[in-house]
Structures are given as C-alpha cells and as structure tokens.
XYZ file of C-alpha atoms in Angstrom:
738
model
C 0.038 -0.086 0.167
C 2.910 2.401 1.122
C 4.476 1.348 -2.530
C 1.313 2.421 -4.208
C 1.076 5.722 -2.431
C 3.829 6.942 -3.514
C 3.701 5.838 -7.679
C 0.450 7.623 -7.209
C 2.376 10.812 -5.596
C 4.721 11.016 -8.146
C 2.266 10.656 -11.044
C 0.193 13.493 -9.674
C 3.657 15.405 -9.478
C 4.640 14.210 -12.972
C 2.829 16.612 -14.797
C 3.728 19.724 -12.828
C 7.617 19.231 -13.563
C 7.993 16.817 -16.694
C 5.209 18.030 -18.808
C 5.965 21.815 -19.195
C 4.684 23.320 -22.386
C 6.584 26.066 -22.006
C 9.620 26.551 -23.965
C 12.547 28.354 -22.913
C 13.907 30.827 -24.488
C 16.035 31.681 -27.600
C 19.439 32.501 -27.774
C 19.363 36.635 -28.084
C 22.637 37.301 -30.700
C 25.723 35.864 -30.195
C 26.619 33.945 -26.986
C 30.080 32.419 -25.406
C 31.618 29.132 -26.794
C 32.166 26.920 -23.959
C 35.689 27.843 -23.327
C 34.660 31.182 -22.932
C 32.066 30.231 -19.961
C 35.233 28.655 -18.586
C 36.883 31.564 -18.529
C 34.146 33.540 -17.385
C 33.834 32.116 -14.380
C 37.616 32.240 -13.450
C 36.768 35.661 -13.043
C 40.195 36.860 -11.191
C 43.775 35.582 -11.824
C 47.189 36.888 -11.498
C 49.984 38.017 -13.646
C 53.645 36.932 -12.844
C 56.214 39.156 -14.807
C 59.798 38.683 -14.277
C 62.475 38.109 -16.521
C 66.122 39.855 -16.785
C 64.232 43.441 -16.490
C 63.510 42.553 -12.968
C 67.507 42.294 -12.353
C 68.421 45.390 -14.648
C 65.808 47.377 -13.077
C 63.923 48.075 -16.408
C 60.158 47.744 -17.920
C 61.477 46.819 -21.154
C 64.461 44.900 -21.824
C 66.499 45.882 -24.534
C 67.633 42.371 -25.847
C 71.234 42.347 -24.674
C 70.968 41.148 -20.972
C 73.573 39.052 -20.373
C 71.457 35.747 -19.234
C 73.843 35.290 -15.863
C 72.063 38.119 -14.552
C 68.685 36.227 -13.864
C 69.190 34.847 -10.694
C 66.026 34.217 -8.027
C 68.139 33.041 -5.523
C 65.094 32.313 -3.096
C 62.449 31.638 -5.716
C 59.424 29.731 -4.099
C 56.712 29.323 -6.518
C 54.561 28.001 -3.387
C 54.997 31.273 -1.480
C 53.384 32.756 -5.029
C 50.502 30.855 -5.206
C 49.673 30.892 -1.424
C 49.063 34.452 -1.685
C 47.400 34.377 -4.738
C 45.195 32.064 -3.686
C 44.612 33.997 -0.600
C 43.594 36.666 -2.503
C 40.874 35.294 -3.827
C 42.373 34.461 -7.474
C 41.658 31.286 -9.340
C 44.965 31.391 -11.736
C 47.903 32.798 -12.929
C 49.413 33.302 -16.249
C 53.318 33.660 -16.214
C 55.523 36.010 -18.295
C 57.500 32.931 -20.320
C 59.077 35.730 -22.558
C 58.717 39.487 -22.483
C 59.863 41.490 -25.405
C 63.723 41.256 -24.230
C 63.215 37.337 -25.493
C 64.530 35.737 -22.655
C 62.862 32.807 -21.947
C 62.168 31.424 -17.837
C 61.620 27.698 -19.599
C 65.239 25.759 -20.920
C 64.062 25.899 -24.675
C 65.364 23.747 -27.640
C 65.193 26.181 -29.973
C 67.372 29.214 -28.535
C 70.233 29.562 -26.347
C 68.650 32.855 -24.578
C 67.112 30.952 -21.925
C 67.299 29.378 -18.256
C 69.366 27.126 -19.553
C 72.258 29.335 -20.064
C 71.979 30.894 -16.502
C 73.740 30.881 -13.336
C 70.374 30.046 -11.801
C 70.518 26.442 -10.510
C 73.421 26.085 -12.749
C 71.202 26.012 -15.919
C 69.159 23.480 -14.944
C 66.077 25.438 -13.927
C 62.900 25.578 -15.625
C 60.564 28.254 -14.056
C 57.553 27.346 -16.267
C 57.430 24.289 -14.948
C 57.960 25.380 -11.606
C 54.796 27.662 -11.692
C 52.729 25.299 -13.382
C 53.212 22.555 -10.945
C 52.809 24.906 -8.322
C 49.772 25.925 -9.723
C 48.387 22.396 -10.324
C 49.132 21.895 -6.463
C 47.326 24.799 -5.080
C 44.020 24.189 -7.363
C 45.117 27.219 -9.583
C 44.559 27.484 -13.367
C 47.533 27.888 -15.383
C 48.399 30.283 -18.634
C 51.325 31.635 -20.630
C 52.488 34.718 -21.665
C 54.579 35.044 -24.901
C 55.443 37.944 -26.410
C 55.757 38.185 -30.203
C 58.293 40.742 -30.326
C 61.676 39.564 -29.465
C 64.424 42.253 -29.101
C 67.031 39.816 -29.062
C 66.560 37.190 -31.834
C 68.691 37.865 -35.307
C 65.347 36.471 -36.908
C 63.011 39.168 -35.439
C 61.232 40.733 -38.534
C 61.781 37.724 -40.828
C 59.528 34.707 -41.987
C 62.162 32.381 -40.147
C 61.149 33.978 -37.029
C 57.029 33.388 -37.145
C 57.866 29.407 -37.607
C 60.341 29.971 -34.015
C 57.644 31.719 -32.516
C 55.004 28.716 -33.429
C 57.941 26.298 -32.132
C 57.883 28.445 -28.865
C 54.193 28.001 -28.832
C 54.305 23.924 -29.336
C 56.869 24.058 -26.207
C 54.946 25.934 -23.751
C 51.723 24.078 -24.969
C 53.004 20.434 -24.439
C 55.223 20.414 -21.804
C 53.089 21.761 -18.892
C 49.744 20.563 -18.420
C 46.434 22.531 -19.325
C 46.523 25.909 -20.166
C 43.547 27.996 -19.644
C 44.841 31.262 -21.389
C 47.508 32.224 -23.904
C 48.445 36.217 -23.654
C 49.881 37.232 -27.006
C 50.901 40.872 -25.974
C 50.289 43.666 -28.886
C 53.787 45.215 -28.767
C 55.118 44.759 -32.422
C 58.454 45.950 -33.383
C 60.795 48.759 -32.744
C 64.782 49.184 -31.648
C 66.298 46.256 -30.223
C 69.381 44.127 -29.646
C 68.849 41.864 -32.589
C 71.781 39.183 -32.477
C 73.963 42.221 -31.877
C 73.009 44.345 -34.905
C 71.163 47.125 -32.550
C 68.778 48.395 -35.002
C 64.332 49.191 -35.514
C 62.833 46.588 -37.215
C 59.100 47.434 -38.192
C 56.706 44.890 -38.780
C 54.113 45.121 -41.831
C 50.467 43.967 -42.063
C 49.493 40.113 -40.691
C 53.353 39.618 -40.257
C 52.401 36.813 -37.547
C 49.922 35.213 -39.597
C 47.734 34.955 -36.517
C 44.875 32.696 -38.532
C 47.942 30.000 -38.871
C 49.787 30.767 -35.900
C 46.701 30.662 -33.735
C 45.897 27.156 -34.831
C 48.576 25.558 -32.348
C 46.845 27.049 -29.931
C 43.623 25.605 -31.082
C 45.125 22.219 -31.839
C 47.391 21.467 -28.599
C 45.205 23.711 -26.310
C 41.392 23.705 -27.364
C 40.221 24.795 -23.957
C 42.569 27.435 -23.843
C 41.203 31.269 -24.228
C 43.439 33.395 -27.040
C 43.891 36.729 -25.519
C 42.731 38.845 -28.977
C 40.828 36.005 -30.112
C 38.456 34.815 -27.623
C 39.013 37.541 -25.132
C 39.934 41.365 -26.018
C 41.734 44.401 -24.146
C 39.657 46.575 -21.751
C 41.707 50.031 -23.337
C 43.387 50.705 -20.938
C 45.971 49.334 -17.758
C 44.152 51.369 -14.955
C 41.883 48.403 -13.631
C 38.420 48.989 -15.026
C 35.876 48.714 -18.141
C 33.708 51.383 -19.008
C 29.780 51.258 -18.837
C 27.825 50.136 -20.703
C 29.796 47.217 -22.259
C 28.501 44.680 -24.333
C 30.201 41.401 -24.973
C 28.523 40.840 -28.127
C 30.214 43.161 -31.122
C 28.500 44.341 -34.049
C 29.834 43.819 -37.243
C 29.982 47.842 -38.075
C 32.728 48.839 -35.864
C 35.746 47.279 -37.360
C 38.260 49.826 -35.882
C 37.435 48.548 -32.907
C 37.362 45.127 -33.381
C 40.885 45.715 -34.526
C 41.658 47.647 -31.542
C 40.590 45.104 -28.896
C 42.357 41.969 -31.023
C 38.936 40.755 -32.706
C 39.809 39.666 -36.075
C 35.983 38.388 -36.780
C 34.296 41.544 -38.367
C 31.846 40.023 -40.947
C 29.410 38.782 -37.802
C 28.368 39.541 -34.196
C 30.710 37.644 -32.078
C 31.166 36.998 -28.096
C 34.014 38.934 -27.412
C 34.568 39.606 -23.365
C 36.839 42.207 -21.851
C 39.573 41.422 -19.609
C 41.301 44.052 -17.635
C 44.961 43.795 -17.107
C 46.574 46.384 -14.239
C 49.408 45.784 -11.878
C 49.743 45.861 -7.984
C 52.665 48.591 -8.273
C 53.001 51.548 -11.242
C 55.563 49.269 -13.086
C 54.959 45.487 -14.469
C 58.321 44.120 -13.308
C 59.665 44.952 -9.709
C 61.341 48.208 -9.168
C 62.547 48.553 -5.420
C 61.979 52.443 -6.116
C 58.254 51.112 -6.372
C 57.882 49.082 -2.698
C 55.957 52.421 -0.905
C 53.337 52.892 -4.317
C 51.647 49.117 -3.761
C 48.315 49.720 -4.208
C 46.006 50.020 -1.063
C 43.574 47.419 -0.145
C 40.912 50.040 -0.966
C 41.865 50.722 -4.334
C 42.384 47.316 -5.040
C 38.435 46.772 -4.069
C 37.470 49.558 -6.126
C 39.427 47.806 -9.258
C 37.672 44.547 -8.239
C 34.085 46.462 -8.465
C 35.070 48.226 -11.559
C 36.261 45.140 -13.681
C 34.855 41.844 -12.100
C 31.547 43.836 -10.884
C 31.197 45.250 -14.477
C 31.280 41.297 -16.081
C 34.425 41.452 -17.114
C 37.348 39.028 -15.922
C 40.641 40.835 -13.813
C 44.233 39.935 -14.192
C 46.513 41.829 -11.432
C 50.340 41.601 -11.898
C 51.961 40.798 -9.022
C 55.712 41.125 -10.027
C 58.393 39.113 -8.145
C 61.476 40.651 -6.716
C 65.487 40.185 -7.412
C 64.723 36.868 -4.920
C 62.334 35.336 -6.795
C 59.563 36.416 -3.915
C 56.781 38.459 -3.818
C 57.467 41.809 -1.424
C 55.785 42.054 1.795
C 54.297 45.280 0.714
C 52.603 43.324 -1.854
C 51.777 40.231 0.314
C 50.108 42.846 2.575
C 47.760 44.032 -0.013
C 47.284 40.884 -1.229
C 46.556 39.729 2.286
C 44.108 42.503 2.731
C 42.010 42.204 -0.262
C 41.651 38.343 0.114
C 39.936 39.498 3.752
C 37.785 42.209 2.273
C 36.127 39.664 -0.130
C 35.243 37.458 2.374
C 33.865 40.534 4.493
C 32.251 41.847 1.424
C 30.295 38.194 -0.028
C 30.815 36.163 3.042
C 27.219 37.009 4.340
C 24.667 36.149 2.066
C 21.237 37.112 2.607
C 19.350 34.873 0.136
C 18.658 32.202 2.921
C 16.726 34.877 4.999
C 14.169 35.353 2.241
C 10.789 34.338 2.708
C 8.916 34.887 -0.595
C 9.732 35.677 -3.880
C 7.396 37.613 -6.663
C 7.793 38.644 -9.966
C 5.591 41.053 -12.130
C 6.020 38.643 -14.807
C 7.439 34.906 -14.881
C 7.629 33.100 -18.473
C 4.278 31.127 -19.147
C 3.617 31.138 -15.156
C 5.813 28.326 -15.124
C 7.587 27.510 -11.922
C 10.590 26.296 -13.751
C 11.319 29.958 -14.782
C 9.887 31.502 -11.362
C 11.984 34.679 -9.113
C 12.985 31.807 -6.803
C 15.520 30.145 -9.586
C 17.693 33.503 -9.230
C 18.382 33.101 -5.982
C 19.033 29.194 -5.328
C 22.384 29.122 -5.933
C 22.597 27.415 -9.188
C 24.099 28.794 -11.888
C 22.117 26.584 -14.600
C 18.606 27.841 -13.410
C 17.064 31.376 -14.427
C 14.073 33.347 -13.578
C 12.673 34.377 -17.258
C 9.701 36.495 -18.814
C 7.602 36.092 -21.582
C 9.086 36.925 -24.804
C 6.883 40.290 -25.281
C 7.925 41.360 -21.345
C 11.121 43.184 -21.615
C 10.765 45.487 -18.619
C 10.036 43.423 -15.405
C 10.822 43.137 -11.712
C 11.557 40.949 -9.275
C 10.844 41.448 -5.518
C 11.935 39.607 -2.480
C 11.065 39.940 1.020
C 13.122 39.255 3.722
C 11.860 36.841 7.205
C 12.729 40.034 8.885
C 13.925 43.470 8.429
C 17.697 43.209 7.264
C 20.874 45.418 6.729
C 21.550 44.833 3.183
C 24.543 46.954 1.530
C 25.403 44.620 -1.616
C 23.970 42.702 -4.663
C 24.961 40.684 -7.239
C 23.150 40.109 -10.264
C 24.327 37.867 -13.124
C 22.347 37.219 -16.187
C 22.270 33.645 -18.064
C 25.131 34.438 -20.701
C 24.581 31.165 -22.552
C 21.113 32.760 -24.087
C 22.852 35.949 -24.755
C 23.320 39.622 -23.186
C 19.761 41.219 -22.922
C 19.792 43.757 -19.752
C 20.256 47.390 -21.134
C 19.462 48.994 -17.825
C 18.572 47.861 -13.704
C 17.376 49.724 -10.481
C 17.568 48.382 -7.250
C 14.710 49.858 -4.332
C 14.601 48.666 -0.754
C 11.409 48.340 1.299
C 11.786 50.331 4.877
C 9.934 48.699 7.885
C 7.032 50.740 7.224
C 6.702 49.777 3.427
C 8.001 53.027 1.733
C 10.594 51.983 -1.442
C 13.351 53.734 -1.978
C 16.345 53.735 -5.140
C 19.386 52.570 -3.552
C 21.651 51.974 -6.949
C 21.189 51.529 -10.896
C 23.294 50.768 -13.516
C 23.283 49.808 -17.053
C 23.825 46.839 -18.710
C 24.753 43.281 -16.676
C 25.829 40.403 -18.826
C 28.152 37.853 -16.465
C 28.083 39.623 -13.324
C 27.542 42.941 -11.792
C 27.923 43.837 -8.491
C 26.833 46.889 -6.868
C 27.591 48.495 -3.487
C 25.037 50.934 -1.582
C 24.915 52.378 2.148
C 23.583 50.242 4.755
C 19.634 49.924 4.357
C 17.362 48.632 7.167
C 15.051 46.089 4.244
C 11.826 44.789 4.567
C 12.207 43.646 1.249
C 14.289 44.597 -1.999
C 13.028 44.710 -5.459
C 15.266 44.895 -8.933
C 13.800 46.326 -12.123
C 15.234 45.533 -15.626
C 15.193 46.928 -19.015
C 16.122 44.797 -21.525
C 17.056 44.043 -25.333
C 14.693 40.943 -25.393
C 13.023 39.109 -22.266
C 15.089 38.958 -19.155
C 17.123 35.944 -17.901
C 18.208 36.348 -14.660
C 20.541 33.261 -13.207
C 21.412 35.124 -9.909
C 20.273 37.483 -8.054
C 21.819 37.780 -4.191
C 21.610 39.922 -1.386
C 24.474 40.896 1.071
C 25.352 42.498 4.203
C 29.495 43.649 4.117
C 31.028 44.182 6.985
C 34.300 45.608 5.380
C 35.179 48.745 7.490
C 37.790 50.412 4.558
C 36.908 53.346 2.192
C 33.878 52.673 0.060
C 32.336 55.186 -2.449
C 28.463 55.473 -2.973
C 28.560 58.269 -5.836
C 25.723 57.130 -7.996
C 27.038 56.966 -11.859
C 25.069 57.703 -15.240
C 26.895 56.146 -18.268
C 30.573 56.239 -16.560
C 29.852 59.990 -15.083
C 29.470 60.527 -11.548
C 26.527 62.680 -10.219
C 27.396 65.169 -7.344
C 24.613 67.128 -5.706
C 25.572 66.959 -2.122
C 28.891 68.137 -0.446
C 29.293 64.758 1.305
C 29.254 63.448 -2.768
C 31.982 65.865 -3.735
C 33.638 64.965 -0.491
C 33.340 60.706 -1.721
C 34.270 61.665 -5.081
C 37.706 63.299 -3.925
C 38.419 60.582 -1.900
C 37.232 58.322 -5.024
C 40.292 59.820 -7.181
C 42.831 59.782 -4.541
C 42.058 56.045 -3.927
C 43.372 55.411 -7.879
C 39.671 55.314 -9.318
C 40.314 55.358 -12.910
C 37.324 57.446 -13.408
C 37.588 61.121 -13.082
C 34.486 62.409 -14.755
C 31.537 64.381 -12.882
C 29.123 66.515 -12.963
C 27.398 68.731 -10.375
C 23.937 68.606 -10.206
C 23.436 71.295 -7.934
C 24.775 73.976 -5.789
C 26.506 73.061 -2.860
C 26.985 74.629 0.608
C 30.054 73.273 1.707
C 30.293 74.925 5.375
C 29.364 71.608 6.951
C 32.373 69.939 5.342
C 35.638 70.872 7.029
C 38.081 69.173 4.621
C 37.963 68.083 0.732
C 41.150 65.652 -0.103
C 42.470 67.536 -3.024
C 40.652 65.972 -5.758
C 43.848 65.977 -8.015
C 46.249 64.289 -5.930
C 46.401 60.607 -5.865
C 47.921 59.483 -2.029
C 49.826 56.426 -1.962
C 50.545 55.481 1.646
C 53.922 57.312 1.899
C 53.269 60.562 -0.219
C 51.474 62.169 -3.276
C 51.349 61.549 -6.405
C 49.831 64.111 -8.672
C 47.218 63.049 -11.204
C 43.751 63.764 -12.422
C 42.710 62.797 -16.132
C 38.966 63.137 -16.264
C 36.489 65.718 -16.966
C 34.422 67.547 -13.997
C 31.204 69.788 -15.301
C 29.701 72.252 -12.885
C 26.449 72.761 -15.105
C 26.839 76.587 -13.760
C 25.973 75.401 -10.633
C 28.129 77.539 -7.355
C 29.900 75.846 -4.910
C 29.254 78.537 -1.707
C 31.683 78.171 1.416
C 34.504 75.893 0.287
C 36.761 75.241 3.085
C 39.632 73.384 2.917
C 41.457 72.529 6.419
C 44.124 70.170 6.109
C 48.089 70.447 5.886
C 49.313 68.746 2.582
C 52.545 69.395 2.814
C 54.248 68.563 -0.439
C 51.413 68.776 -2.738
C 48.937 71.370 -4.396
C 46.268 72.556 -2.628
C 42.725 73.521 -3.860
C 39.529 71.537 -4.376
C 41.143 69.671 -7.474
C 44.747 69.801 -6.129
C 47.023 69.633 -9.090
C 45.021 69.220 -12.688
C 46.917 66.968 -15.368
C 45.304 66.106 -18.292
C 42.090 67.578 -16.808
C 39.040 69.774 -17.880
C 37.125 71.836 -15.674
C 34.711 73.528 -16.824
C 31.013 75.648 -16.212
C 32.333 75.549 -12.502
C 31.731 78.507 -9.566
C 32.887 79.404 -6.149
C 31.735 81.205 -3.678
C 33.545 82.267 -1.003
C 36.692 79.850 -0.195
C 38.834 79.336 2.936
C 42.224 77.213 2.753
C 44.057 77.302 6.315
C 47.067 75.528 7.472
C 48.341 74.537 3.815
C 51.750 73.879 3.764
C 52.107 73.461 0.389
C 53.887 73.811 -2.589
C 51.208 75.859 -4.511
C 48.289 76.891 -3.273
C 44.705 78.241 -4.947
C 41.526 78.309 -4.451
C 40.142 76.290 -7.512
C 43.382 73.873 -7.892
C 47.099 74.656 -6.970
C 48.218 73.583 -10.359
C 47.057 73.577 -13.545
C 49.144 71.801 -15.908
C 49.803 68.338 -17.959
C 47.824 69.856 -20.979
C 44.639 70.841 -18.675
C 41.990 73.043 -19.802
C 39.729 75.374 -17.404
C 36.668 76.746 -19.509
C 33.896 79.165 -17.749
C 35.056 79.466 -14.080
C 35.321 82.003 -11.705
C 36.353 82.632 -8.221
C 34.433 85.439 -6.425
C 33.347 86.548 -2.963
C 35.467 86.285 0.269
C 38.904 84.290 0.186
C 40.870 83.674 2.975
C 44.192 82.025 3.646
C 44.692 81.224 7.247
C 48.089 80.212 8.866
C 49.464 79.542 5.351
C 53.157 78.737 3.771
C 53.626 78.352 0.467
C 56.794 78.341 -1.670
C 55.489 80.480 -4.088
C 55.392 84.223 -3.204
C 51.681 84.468 -5.510
C 50.517 81.164 -4.052
C 48.491 82.949 -1.691
C 45.140 81.225 -2.528
C 43.815 85.094 -3.851
C 42.732 83.433 -7.107
C 42.059 80.587 -8.774
C 45.339 78.701 -9.179
C 49.297 78.890 -7.506
C 50.692 78.059 -10.921
C 49.587 77.398 -14.527
C 52.407 75.612 -16.599
C 53.380 72.648 -18.894
C 50.309 73.218 -20.696
C 47.666 74.434 -19.077
C 45.406 76.527 -20.107
C 42.243 78.965 -18.910
C 39.666 80.065 -20.991
C 36.618 82.562 -20.209
C 37.489 82.651 -16.344
C 37.969 85.183 -14.225
C 38.513 85.928 -10.297
C 37.108 89.324 -8.436
C 39.787 88.637 -6.114
C 43.231 88.590 -6.216
C 44.865 86.961 -9.426
C 44.643 84.000 -11.819
C 47.597 82.459 -11.576
C 51.678 82.396 -11.350
C 52.677 81.928 -14.647
C 55.005 79.566 -16.251
C 55.815 78.228 -19.924
C 53.727 77.088 -22.588
C 50.584 78.107 -21.406
C 47.191 79.962 -22.685
C 45.141 82.691 -20.975
C 42.537 83.753 -23.216
C 39.564 86.249 -22.422
C 40.067 86.363 -18.895
C 40.146 89.167 -15.909
C 40.452 89.805 -12.614
C 37.884 92.429 -12.331
C 38.730 95.536 -10.430
C 42.482 95.007 -11.108
C 42.144 94.331 -14.910
C 43.881 98.009 -15.660
C 47.760 98.100 -16.290
C 47.554 94.086 -15.310
C 50.519 93.700 -18.059
C 52.718 95.985 -15.930
C 51.627 95.692 -12.117
C 51.106 91.839 -12.438
C 47.691 91.987 -11.090
C 46.066 89.335 -13.098
C 48.833 86.664 -13.397
C 51.706 87.524 -10.690
C 55.109 88.563 -12.013
C 54.161 88.821 -15.376
C 57.423 90.202 -16.295
C 59.479 87.684 -15.162
C 61.109 85.291 -17.674
C 58.267 83.056 -19.122
C 58.756 81.970 -22.709
C 55.874 80.931 -25.609
C 52.804 82.432 -23.369
C 50.075 83.093 -25.446
C 47.518 86.102 -24.629
C 44.989 87.517 -26.549
C 41.439 88.954 -26.303
C 39.773 91.073 -23.974
C 41.825 90.494 -20.963
C 39.514 93.034 -18.456
C 37.790 95.940 -19.725
C 40.507 98.427 -20.646
C 43.789 96.577 -21.634
C 44.643 94.628 -25.037
C 47.409 93.435 -26.267
C 48.262 94.973 -29.785
C 51.173 93.823 -31.205
C 54.713 91.630 -31.194
C 58.120 93.514 -30.735
C 61.622 91.859 -30.023
C 61.887 93.905 -26.680
C 57.958 91.906 -25.694
C 54.461 92.636 -26.011
C 52.842 96.099 -26.324
C 49.688 96.745 -24.048
C 47.553 99.768 -24.372
C 45.718 101.060 -21.432
C 43.001 102.908 -20.684
C 44.906 106.063 -20.543
C 45.865 105.879 -24.007
C 49.205 105.330 -22.937
C 51.764 101.984 -24.059
C 53.792 99.852 -21.207
C 55.635 97.014 -21.944
C 55.801 94.300 -20.604
C 59.516 92.951 -20.703
C 61.259 89.915 -20.328
C 58.229 88.178 -22.678
C 59.697 86.492 -24.788
C 58.225 84.781 -27.929
C 54.443 85.942 -27.405
C 51.315 85.970 -29.739
C 49.365 88.671 -29.365
C 45.748 89.147 -31.278
C 45.319 86.001 -32.327
C-alpha cells in the first residue's frame, strides 16, 4: 500500500514538472563558447612578470642582457600561489618570454634562456615549477609569450614566425592544461636583434595569426586566446567603461582591431579582460615598494572590472629573490580578507517570499526563486514580449543590506540594458538604492546600509530578461567605500558629501574622474575636501587627474579646505593634469594650514595640457596660517600656478590673481575684475608677468581696458585705458591678437 501511494504521488507531480509546454527563451545575439564560459567563471587571476628586466631595473629589456644576471636565489612558487589563492584568485599567467626574448624555460629553440644562466646551474625551469605549483594549489595555469623579440636575429623574417610557433608548441605540450594564452600587442621597434642594434617594424599580418593560433587550438583547445576569444579593456588602470557589451556588432571594425578581435563579418562574443598592476610598473622595482596599491584601491578595481562583467588579471611582480615583496603580500592578504567581508554573508537564505511582475508561462521552472537558489544553470525569465519586468524578495525580518550581485544567464546571450534596485523600509516605503546599465556575466553593486524589509530589482532589456542570480549581502568591510551614483560612467554630485566622496574616490586611484555637479553645494558643513587632483599613496602624494568635471553652471558655496597637505598642490582639485574643468563657480573659500608647494582656490596647479573654461572664483577668499613656496600662492585667486600646457579660457576671479604663470600656457579672455587695468605692468592678473616666461599666449580682452596689440622683440606692447603704452618686458615669443 505504501508503495502504491508513492507511485500515485509521483504521477500526480509528474505533469507539473516534466510535462511543461513552456519553451525556454531562444538565444539572443551571439553567445559564449564553452571555453569562454569557463574563462568567465575564472573571473580573477594573477599576472606574474619576471625576467632579466627584474635584475636590470627595467620595464622593457633591450634584448642584450647577459643571461647570468637572471638569478632569483630564493625563488619559491609556493609563496606565490599561497598569496594568489589567499587574495581570492583562481589562476596565474606567467610571462614565459617578454619583449627582451629571454625564456623562463629551457627551450630547445634558443640559447637565450634559463639553461644558460647561473640560476640553478642552468638546470632550472621556472615555467615548469610555476605550472606544478599552480596545480598543487588548485589554480589554473596560463602562459604569456611576447610576439616581439628584441633579442632574436630572425625577428622580422618569416623564419622568426616559425620560431614563435615552435615556442608555443613547447609551452603548450610540456606543462599540462593551459586556460589562457597571452599574445601581447607590442610589435616591433628598436632592439638588439643578434647584435645589430637597429629598429625593425613589421608590416601587415606578419605573425599570420590565423595560422599561428591554430597551434593553440590544436594543442590546447580549451585555452582562451587574448586577442581572439578575449579582448583588451582599452586601459591598464583597472576598469571597463559602462555600458560594456560582450556582443560586438559588425559595424565597428576599428574597435575590433583595437581590441584584438579579427572577426568583423558577424556579431561575436568577445568579453573584456582588465589588466592592471599592483605597482606602477609591470616588473619589480625597489623604488616602487612604497607605491603598492592599497586594499581600498584594489577593492575598487575589483568592483570596476569583475563587478562590471569583465575578468581581472592583477599583475604581481616577484622581486630579485624570486619572491613577492612584503608590501605586495600585505595588500593581497588584505584584499582576500576584504572580499570575504564583502560577500561572506549572503542574505538569500533569509528570503521568505519571491514575486515577479511576470514569469514565463506562469511556469515554476522560470520563477523568481530560480534566481536565488544558488544554481548557475537555473534562471528567472519572462514571456518573450515582456522586456521590462521586476522581481521582489521579502525577508523574514528587516535586515541590513548594502551589497547586491546580479548575473544574466549568458548562454542565452546578453540582454539587460539597465536596472534599478529598490529597498522597502519597515514602514513599507520604497527607496531606490542603486542603478546601473547592462549586466552580462556579473554586476556587483555597493550602496549604504539599508534596513530592508524587502528588495526589488527592475530590468529593462533588449529581449526578455533571463536572470540566473540575484544575491543580496551584508558587508562588514570597514575600509573606504564610495557610493556616488554613476550615469553612463559619469559621477553625479549633488551634495557636499558626494563631492567629498568623489575626492576620496579619485585619491584612492579610481580610474573615472568624470563628474557633473547637479546642484549648488553649501560646503560649510564639510571641514575638509581632499585635493581631488592628488592621488595619495600611503607614503606620499602622486599628482594625477585625468578626467572631466562639469559644474553645469552650479556654484560651490563656502568651500573650506583645512588640512596640512605638505608637498602637494592645495585647492579643490589639487593639481590638474590632463583634466578638463568647466562651468563651475566658487563663492567664498577658506584654505587653512596649507604648507603646500602651490595653493589656489580652484586648484594649486593647472598643468599637463589641462583646460579650465567658464569658471570663476569670487567673494571672500581667505588664506589662514598658510606657508607656500611661491609668493603668488596666497590663495587670492584660482591657481597657484599655470604651466606645462595648462590653459584657462573665459574665466575670472574678482579677488586677486588668476595664477603665477609658467611656460607654454594660454590665458584667453580672462580678467581679474577691478585689477584689470595695467595688468601687464603690475602683474595683477598673473603674478610677476614681467618674469622670464616663454611662449605665453595672451589674446582677446583681458579686462575691460587692457588690450594686447602687437609683438616686438622687446615684448608685448599693451595699451591701457589712458591711451598710453606700457611694455611687459622680459616676455619672449609672445603671440598677440590671435
């Protein structure tokens, strides 16, 4: 009887599970291959860059180094793998041969390898040791083999291409499974070339990649090829832009070529890989021991690469002993701990109810529960015609939520173009906590702590959404985290705290320095804004700023900068380098306790081909207890200095000076209010205008009454309001009335 009851129960359930007539969604656009799917799931792995460069303190070896210089006396691949795995990585890629041509394995095809150096008496095989260590620690192994070879006499000839293919065969047959093959894009230039010491440039498809890569396909069919299966992200700073689509259309041939994709006759799935180094350089330099990326910065990189659907390959260069340096180990250990704090507490187990605005065919096989069941091959989906939909998850009780992960089921393509995340408080009110563009393999989102009764995620898609994973987390990470919202990669700044966070974000090494000011800001409640243009490593400042800040005509009121920033440029933006600042006003400002190289209200320095357009500073400007190295850097105006190609257009200050001028810059159509008269002789517009500046361009109206009128060998002649002339002596090669 019991057996009969079981049979009847099975038959009753059978129609509900096995006889569903609802078909799954069809694939939308190109989809990843099986090897690309395995690559996606690898997510995070390490570059290991070591060669003769390590011992010569170089980035690119010329190809003439004595092999005996390569001698990592304490080489320990186990130390490498422990650190890599502890940081949350799943693989390693070793630079088996860089542009210098030196091979880290005993190649049968060249004498320029470890078999002819003092390390291990010529019996060493670093490639083999690293491959075995990776396998021991459960890590995937990949190889980097530079096509450019500055050592080999044959480079540039057909014989070299055969030699390169032979090297591939050695690497792909001696060391077990390989998950990725890196073929760098550096192709020709000056080099040793067997002692000829000349420049060689390749033409066209010299490497015959179609044929050359067949070697990889034949010997390691599961290996993804960088530049074939995978494309470069376009920078070495640790991010991909948003939105970023893995499916590439056939209309953008130049982009295919730029990112290494050769198939331009159809849409193809070419995901992005982000390559970045834990140090400024790719090879070890002792001088960079104090410039190792912080845990905060590495975590930001993680979110702006893996968190945007790309894979991340983080370079960790071993030192001359053949070990990871202590500073690198500390950052890696900290990153591993931070990732556990970020994602160690998944809240999905606390979900009591799952609902969706639409479920495909009302079939439980596609219910919203499938997105939170922890299985990668199940998913929530909507009916084909439904391209906008939402899912709502209610917790058993109010829970602190501050992180989210979303994944599309990419075996059926990339579909979602935008999403929003909302949280419901204990009173039933909904509030948007995050939003974003497309998703792809994975999207990671950070937002401030929210006591949530429920969470709702809404999608807008090109085809019916197919979501394999939605997870919520409660992070306990106590480092710096930025929650500034982005729209198309541009930070939206509407409060004083947003601006402070933006400054911290740039200081932490964040790539994206593009922002818009969406409202007037009263800074009276913020005592200190870190100089936005100052990227601060733990042991000192590195000055850098490379983006755009658009004030959109808004004003920052009562700006106050209060901190000793010795050795840096003080001001809202610190030092501008390759930056654009526009449409911004600052009314009333105080800079206090600045023992800075240069100081100004807008920035300490406008340099590095930066431009400032349509900006002004006015009101009460105060410098309190400041000591600056330039007499002009008293904060009375916009800048401490304009030089190195920095330019200012259509801007003014009604209090004091624009800047101390350096060489090779432009000041166009600017004025300093009441001090415009006699600016050339008195130096009120720019301090010490009668100095020895070279190639300074002054033209158009600089104040109501002063006009540059002509060039002379003695200097630019300026007419003042009384009709007389004064000469700005000492200024050379000026251009007037342009």
